[in-house]
Coordinates of C-alpha atoms and ligand atoms in Angstrom, one line a residue:
M17 CA 51.9 -12.9 -9.9
A18 CA 55.0 -14.9 -9.1
A19 CA 53.7 -18.1 -10.6
I20 CA 53.4 -16.7 -14.2
A21 CA 55.8 -18.2 -16.7
T22 CA 58.7 -15.9 -17.0
K23 CA 59.4 -16.4 -20.7
W24 CA 56.7 -13.8 -21.6
T25 CA 58.1 -10.3 -21.7
S26 CA 55.5 -8.3 -23.7
G27 CA 52.0 -8.4 -24.9
P28 CA 49.2 -10.6 -23.6
V29 CA 50.1 -14.0 -22.3
P30 CA 48.2 -17.0 -23.6
F31 CA 45.7 -17.9 -20.8
T32 CA 46.6 -21.6 -20.9
D33 CA 50.2 -20.7 -20.2
V34 CA 49.3 -19.0 -17.0
D35 CA 50.2 -21.3 -14.1
D36 CA 47.0 -21.5 -12.0
G37 CA 48.9 -23.2 -9.1
T38 CA 46.5 -23.7 -6.3
V39 CA 43.9 -21.0 -7.3
P40 CA 40.9 -22.0 -5.2
K41 CA 37.6 -22.5 -7.2
R42 CA 34.2 -21.5 -5.9
P43 CA 31.6 -22.2 -8.5
A44 CA 29.3 -19.2 -8.6
K45 CA 26.2 -21.3 -8.3
E46 CA 27.1 -22.3 -4.7
E47 CA 26.8 -18.6 -3.8
F48 CA 24.0 -17.4 -6.1
G49 CA 22.0 -20.6 -6.8
S50 CA 18.8 -19.4 -5.1
L51 CA 18.9 -16.1 -7.1
V52 CA 19.1 -18.2 -10.3
A53 CA 16.3 -20.6 -9.3
A54 CA 13.9 -17.7 -8.8
L55 CA 14.3 -16.4 -12.4
P56 CA 11.9 -17.2 -15.3
R57 CA 13.0 -20.3 -17.2
K58 CA 12.7 -21.8 -20.7
N59 CA 14.2 -24.9 -22.4
Q60 CA 15.2 -24.0 -25.9
A61 CA 17.2 -26.0 -28.5
G62 CA 18.5 -28.3 -25.7
L63 CA 19.6 -25.4 -23.5
E64 CA 18.1 -24.4 -20.1
L65 CA 17.7 -20.6 -20.3
R66 CA 17.0 -18.0 -17.5
L67 CA 15.7 -14.5 -18.1
Y68 CA 18.2 -12.2 -16.3
Q69 CA 18.0 -8.4 -16.7
G70 CA 16.2 -8.7 -20.1
F71 CA 18.3 -11.4 -21.7
W72 CA 17.9 -15.2 -21.9
L73 CA 21.2 -16.5 -20.4
P74 CA 22.2 -20.2 -20.3
D75 CA 21.3 -21.3 -16.8
H76 CA 24.9 -22.2 -16.0
W77 CA 26.2 -18.6 -16.8
V78 CA 23.7 -16.6 -14.7
A79 CA 25.4 -17.0 -11.2
G80 CA 28.8 -16.3 -12.8
T81 CA 27.4 -13.2 -14.4
V82 CA 26.3 -11.9 -11.0
V83 CA 29.8 -12.5 -9.7
F84 CA 31.3 -10.8 -12.8
Q85 CA 29.0 -7.8 -12.3
R86 CA 29.7 -7.5 -8.6
R87 CA 33.4 -8.3 -8.3
F88 CA 35.2 -7.7 -11.6
V89 CA 38.0 -5.2 -11.1
P90 CA 39.1 -3.9 -14.5
R91 CA 42.6 -2.6 -15.2
A92 CA 43.0 0.5 -17.3
D93 CA 44.7 -1.4 -20.1
D94 CA 42.3 -4.4 -20.2
V95 CA 40.5 -5.0 -23.4
I96 CA 37.2 -7.0 -23.4
L97 CA 36.2 -8.6 -26.7
A98 CA 32.4 -8.9 -26.8
S99 CA 30.1 -10.6 -29.3
Y100 CA 26.9 -12.5 -29.7
P101 CA 27.9 -16.2 -30.2
K102 CA 28.8 -17.2 -33.8
C103 CA 29.3 -13.6 -34.9
G104 CA 33.1 -13.6 -35.2
T105 CA 34.4 -14.2 -31.7
T106 CA 37.2 -16.6 -32.6
W107 CA 38.4 -14.4 -35.4
L108 CA 38.3 -11.2 -33.2
K109 CA 40.2 -13.1 -30.5
A110 CA 42.9 -14.2 -32.9
L111 CA 43.2 -10.7 -34.5
A112 CA 43.4 -8.9 -31.1
F113 CA 45.8 -11.4 -29.7
A114 CA 48.1 -11.3 -32.8
T115 CA 48.0 -7.5 -32.9
M116 CA 48.9 -7.1 -29.2
T117 CA 51.6 -9.7 -29.3
R118 CA 53.3 -8.7 -32.5
D119 CA 56.4 -7.3 -30.8
A120 CA 56.9 -10.5 -28.8
Y121 CA 57.0 -12.7 -31.9
P122 CA 59.0 -11.0 -34.7
A123 CA 59.5 -14.5 -36.1
P124 CA 55.9 -15.4 -36.9
A125 CA 56.8 -19.1 -36.9
Q126 CA 57.0 -19.0 -33.1
H127 CA 53.6 -17.4 -32.6
P128 CA 51.3 -19.1 -30.0
L129 CA 48.4 -19.0 -32.4
L130 CA 50.2 -21.6 -34.4
R131 CA 50.0 -24.0 -31.4
L132 CA 46.9 -22.8 -29.5
N133 CA 43.3 -22.2 -30.5
P134 CA 42.3 -18.5 -30.0
H135 CA 40.0 -19.6 -27.2
D136 CA 43.0 -21.1 -25.4
C137 CA 44.8 -17.8 -25.6
I138 CA 42.1 -15.5 -24.3
P139 CA 39.9 -16.3 -21.3
F140 CA 36.2 -16.6 -21.8
L141 CA 34.8 -14.6 -18.8
D142 CA 31.3 -16.2 -18.8
E143 CA 32.7 -19.6 -18.2
I144 CA 35.5 -18.4 -15.9
F145 CA 33.1 -16.7 -13.6
A146 CA 30.6 -19.6 -13.8
D147 CA 33.3 -22.0 -12.7
G148 CA 34.6 -19.8 -9.9
Q149 CA 38.0 -19.5 -11.6
E150 CA 38.3 -15.7 -11.5
A151 CA 41.4 -15.8 -9.2
K152 CA 43.2 -17.0 -12.3
L153 CA 42.4 -13.7 -14.1
E154 CA 44.4 -11.9 -11.4
R155 CA 47.4 -13.9 -12.4
L156 CA 47.2 -12.8 -16.0
P157 CA 49.7 -10.0 -16.6
S158 CA 48.7 -6.8 -18.2
P159 CA 47.6 -6.0 -20.8
R160 CA 44.8 -8.5 -20.4
L161 CA 42.6 -9.6 -23.3
M162 CA 39.3 -11.3 -22.3
N163 CA 36.1 -12.1 -24.0
T164 CA 32.4 -12.3 -23.1
H165 CA 29.1 -13.0 -24.8
M166 CA 27.2 -10.7 -22.3
P167 CA 25.3 -7.7 -23.7
H168 CA 26.8 -4.3 -22.8
T169 CA 24.0 -3.6 -20.3
L170 CA 25.0 -6.7 -18.3
L171 CA 28.7 -5.8 -18.1
P172 CA 29.9 -4.7 -14.6
E173 CA 29.4 -1.1 -13.6
S174 CA 33.1 -1.1 -13.0
V175 CA 33.6 -1.5 -16.8
T176 CA 30.7 0.6 -18.2
G177 CA 29.9 3.2 -15.5
A178 CA 30.1 6.9 -16.5
D179 CA 32.1 7.8 -13.5
V180 CA 34.6 4.9 -13.4
A181 CA 38.0 4.5 -15.2
G182 CA 36.7 1.3 -16.7
C183 CA 38.5 -0.4 -19.6
K184 CA 38.1 -0.8 -23.4
V185 CA 35.5 -3.0 -25.1
V186 CA 35.5 -4.2 -28.7
Y187 CA 32.3 -5.6 -30.1
V188 CA 31.8 -7.6 -33.3
C189 CA 28.3 -8.2 -34.8
R190 CA 27.2 -10.2 -37.9
D191 CA 24.1 -10.5 -40.1
P192 CA 21.7 -12.4 -37.8
K193 CA 20.7 -14.7 -40.7
D194 CA 24.3 -16.0 -41.0
M195 CA 24.5 -16.1 -37.2
V196 CA 21.6 -18.5 -37.0
V197 CA 23.1 -20.7 -39.7
S198 CA 26.4 -20.8 -37.9
L199 CA 24.8 -21.5 -34.6
W200 CA 22.7 -24.3 -36.0
H201 CA 25.8 -26.1 -37.4
F202 CA 27.6 -25.6 -34.1
L203 CA 24.7 -26.9 -32.0
R204 CA 24.3 -29.9 -34.3
R205 CA 27.7 -31.1 -33.3
R206 CA 26.0 -32.0 -30.0
Q207 CA 22.4 -32.4 -31.2
P208 CA 22.5 -33.9 -34.7
D209 CA 18.7 -33.9 -35.0
L210 CA 18.1 -30.2 -34.1
P211 CA 15.7 -28.9 -36.8
F212 CA 16.9 -25.6 -38.4
A213 CA 13.3 -24.3 -38.4
E214 CA 13.1 -24.8 -34.6
L215 CA 16.2 -22.8 -33.9
F216 CA 15.1 -20.1 -36.4
E217 CA 11.8 -19.7 -34.5
H218 CA 13.6 -19.2 -31.2
V219 CA 15.9 -16.6 -32.7
C220 CA 12.9 -14.7 -34.1
D221 CA 11.2 -14.9 -30.7
G222 CA 14.3 -13.5 -29.0
A223 CA 14.4 -16.5 -26.7
V224 CA 17.7 -17.9 -27.5
A225 CA 21.0 -17.9 -25.6
V226 CA 22.0 -14.3 -24.7
G227 CA 19.1 -13.1 -26.9
P228 CA 17.3 -11.2 -28.1
I229 CA 20.1 -10.7 -30.6
W230 CA 18.8 -7.2 -31.6
D231 CA 18.9 -6.0 -28.0
H232 CA 22.4 -7.4 -27.7
V233 CA 23.7 -5.6 -30.8
L234 CA 21.9 -2.3 -29.9
S235 CA 23.4 -2.4 -26.4
Y236 CA 26.9 -2.1 -27.9
W237 CA 25.8 0.2 -30.7
R238 CA 24.5 2.7 -28.2
A239 CA 27.5 2.4 -26.0
S240 CA 29.8 2.9 -29.0
L241 CA 28.0 6.1 -29.8
A242 CA 28.0 7.4 -26.3
R243 CA 31.7 6.4 -25.6
P244 CA 33.6 5.9 -28.9
D245 CA 36.8 6.1 -26.9
R246 CA 35.7 3.1 -24.8
V247 CA 33.7 0.9 -27.2
L248 CA 34.7 0.0 -30.7
F249 CA 31.9 -1.5 -32.9
L250 CA 32.9 -3.8 -35.7
R251 CA 31.0 -5.9 -38.2
Y252 CA 32.1 -9.4 -39.4
E253 CA 31.1 -8.5 -43.0
D254 CA 33.4 -5.4 -42.9
L255 CA 36.2 -7.5 -41.6
L256 CA 35.8 -9.9 -44.5
L257 CA 35.8 -7.0 -47.0
D258 CA 39.0 -5.3 -45.8
T259 CA 40.6 -7.1 -42.8
G260 CA 43.7 -4.9 -42.8
K261 CA 41.7 -1.7 -42.5
H262 CA 39.9 -3.0 -39.4
V263 CA 43.1 -4.5 -37.9
R264 CA 44.6 -0.9 -38.0
R265 CA 41.5 0.5 -36.3
L266 CA 41.6 -2.3 -33.7
A267 CA 45.3 -1.7 -33.0
E268 CA 44.8 2.1 -32.7
F269 CA 41.8 1.6 -30.4
M270 CA 43.7 -0.8 -28.2
G271 CA 46.5 1.8 -27.9
R272 CA 49.0 -0.1 -30.1
P273 CA 48.9 1.6 -33.5
F274 CA 51.1 0.2 -36.3
S275 CA 54.1 2.5 -36.8
P276 CA 55.2 3.6 -40.3
A277 CA 58.1 1.2 -39.9
E278 CA 55.8 -1.7 -39.1
E279 CA 53.5 -0.7 -42.0
G280 CA 56.5 -0.7 -44.3
A281 CA 57.5 -4.1 -43.0
G282 CA 54.1 -5.6 -43.7
A283 CA 53.1 -6.1 -40.0
V284 CA 49.4 -5.6 -40.7
E285 CA 49.4 -8.1 -43.5
A286 CA 51.2 -10.6 -41.2
V287 CA 48.5 -10.3 -38.6
V288 CA 45.8 -10.7 -41.3
E289 CA 47.5 -13.7 -42.8
L290 CA 48.1 -15.4 -39.4
C291 CA 44.4 -15.1 -38.4
S292 CA 42.9 -15.8 -41.8
F293 CA 40.2 -18.5 -41.9
E294 CA 42.2 -20.7 -44.2
K295 CA 45.3 -20.5 -42.1
M296 CA 43.5 -21.1 -38.8
K297 CA 41.3 -23.9 -40.1
G298 CA 44.4 -25.6 -41.6
L299 CA 46.4 -25.7 -38.3
E300 CA 46.8 -29.1 -36.7
V301 CA 45.8 -27.6 -33.3
N302 CA 42.5 -26.5 -34.7
K303 CA 41.7 -29.9 -36.2
K304 CA 41.7 -31.9 -33.0
G305 CA 40.8 -31.8 -29.3
S306 CA 38.5 -29.3 -27.6
A307 CA 39.1 -25.6 -26.8
G308 CA 39.8 -24.1 -23.4
A309 CA 36.7 -22.8 -21.7
Y310 CA 34.6 -24.1 -24.5
H311 CA 35.7 -27.5 -23.3
A312 CA 32.8 -29.5 -24.6
M313 CA 33.2 -28.2 -28.1
P314 CA 35.8 -29.6 -30.6
R315 CA 38.2 -27.0 -31.9
D316 CA 37.3 -27.6 -35.5
S317 CA 33.7 -26.6 -34.8
F318 CA 34.9 -22.9 -34.6
F319 CA 36.0 -23.0 -38.3
R320 CA 33.2 -24.0 -40.6
K321 CA 32.9 -21.8 -43.8
G322 CA 33.9 -18.3 -42.7
V323 CA 31.8 -16.4 -45.4
A324 CA 29.0 -13.9 -45.6
G325 CA 25.6 -14.9 -47.1
D326 CA 25.6 -18.7 -46.4
W327 CA 22.0 -18.2 -45.2
V328 CA 20.8 -18.5 -48.7
N329 CA 21.6 -22.2 -48.5
H330 CA 19.5 -22.8 -45.4
M331 CA 16.6 -20.4 -45.3
T332 CA 13.6 -19.8 -47.6
P333 CA 13.2 -16.2 -48.9
E334 CA 10.2 -15.9 -46.6
M335 CA 12.3 -16.8 -43.5
A336 CA 15.0 -14.3 -44.5
T337 CA 12.5 -11.5 -45.0
R338 CA 10.9 -12.3 -41.7
L339 CA 14.1 -12.1 -39.7
D340 CA 15.3 -9.0 -41.6
E341 CA 12.0 -7.3 -40.9
V342 CA 12.2 -8.0 -37.2
V343 CA 15.7 -6.7 -37.0
R344 CA 15.0 -3.6 -39.2
D345 CA 12.0 -2.8 -37.0
K346 CA 14.1 -3.0 -33.9
F347 CA 17.0 -0.9 -35.4
R348 CA 14.7 1.8 -36.8
G349 CA 15.7 5.2 -35.5
T350 CA 18.9 4.0 -33.9
G351 CA 21.2 5.0 -36.8
L352 CA 22.4 1.4 -37.0
A353 CA 22.0 0.0 -40.5
A354 CA 20.2 -3.4 -40.6
P355 CA 21.8 -6.1 -42.7
Ligands
LIG11 N1 39.6 -16.6 -39.0 C1 38.3 -16.5 -39.4 N2 37.9 -15.7 -40.4 C2 36.6 -15.7 -40.8 N3 35.6 -16.3 -40.1 C3 36.0 -17.1 -39.1 C4 37.3 -17.2 -38.6 N4 37.3 -18.1 -37.6 C5 36.1 -18.5 -37.4 N5 35.2 -17.9 -38.3 C6 33.8 -18.1 -38.4 O1 33.1 -17.5 -37.3 C7 32.0 -18.3 -37.0 C8 32.1 -18.8 -35.6 O2 31.7 -17.7 -34.8 P1 32.3 -17.4 -33.3 O3 33.8 -17.5 -33.5 O4 31.7 -16.2 -32.9 O5 31.8 -18.7 -32.5 S1 31.8 -18.7 -30.9 O6 30.8 -17.8 -30.4 O7 33.2 -18.4 -30.4 O8 31.4 -20.1 -30.6 C9 32.0 -19.5 -38.0 O9 31.2 -19.0 -39.1 P2 30.4 -20.1 -40.1 O10 31.5 -20.6 -40.9 O11 29.4 -19.2 -40.8 O12 29.7 -21.1 -39.2 C10 33.4 -19.6 -38.3 O13 33.7 -20.3 -39.5

């Protein structure tokens, strides 16, 4: 822990500010490559996928997931932010980071989110474990905020087990129709000729990265019902409708509720404003370069439109009905309202 920058006194530390000194790397594939090679495989939308414990994981995440499952040691005050890709990860990371660091930056102009992309502030576990960089997580002071795209059933037993101390998990989900649209725009930054209809088919078949999406969402929904003290379930659309309300829930869940004095001083509104789509998209840091563990993706690709319902501009009514019906069918009897 000695190598950590000493200027940080409270709240989570931006991951990129943690000095990784000589942390040795051992890419997970060196250790678990043969396990990965034996798994069923598909090539979808330019990504090599492997079927691991019921989910289609990008090939380069599988070995890291095995390391995550076997070796991750949670701390009691860790918070893991979980999501299906393109469902609000970047926003949730910003909101959680801003909420947890609010004491450290009473002057908002100094806040790290003004100079760093949210993905540079919070480590993305799936890439960290794939790259064999998990020793760097040990150097991150508590309370740690981390994120993953893994479904709840693939999280380590040390996090989810009934008999372990574990840690807290916050999940954000989104209307799958808007997720597909967002994912298509994101993937097109690398594959400009990817047909929307092709990606849509893969999503409906369930064979898309970390899919099927309905099983992903249900894994966290069920966990949130079983352990509401440990798993908070949020929706992107609800965040859009009343961000402040859900920032309060998030703060309370993470053990840092806003005090009456903070409420009076407008601390909730300050977090909401700092993390708003317009604010984040307009920052210089989010207009250039590429983001942390998402190294291959430009930072501006995480801020496109930031609305609910953009699917109407990309799908036929028949496509929308088809995906809605698949999801409704899967959610039936679970208590979870389909979009
Ligand atoms: N601050 C804020 N407020 C509201 N919405 C936001 C915000 N930041 C990102 N976004 C929108 O979230 C979509 C990207 O999803 P993710 O952040 O989950 O992407 S990723 O999984 O981290 O790659 C993507 O949605 P679309 O605009 O529909 O493509 C982003 O624009």
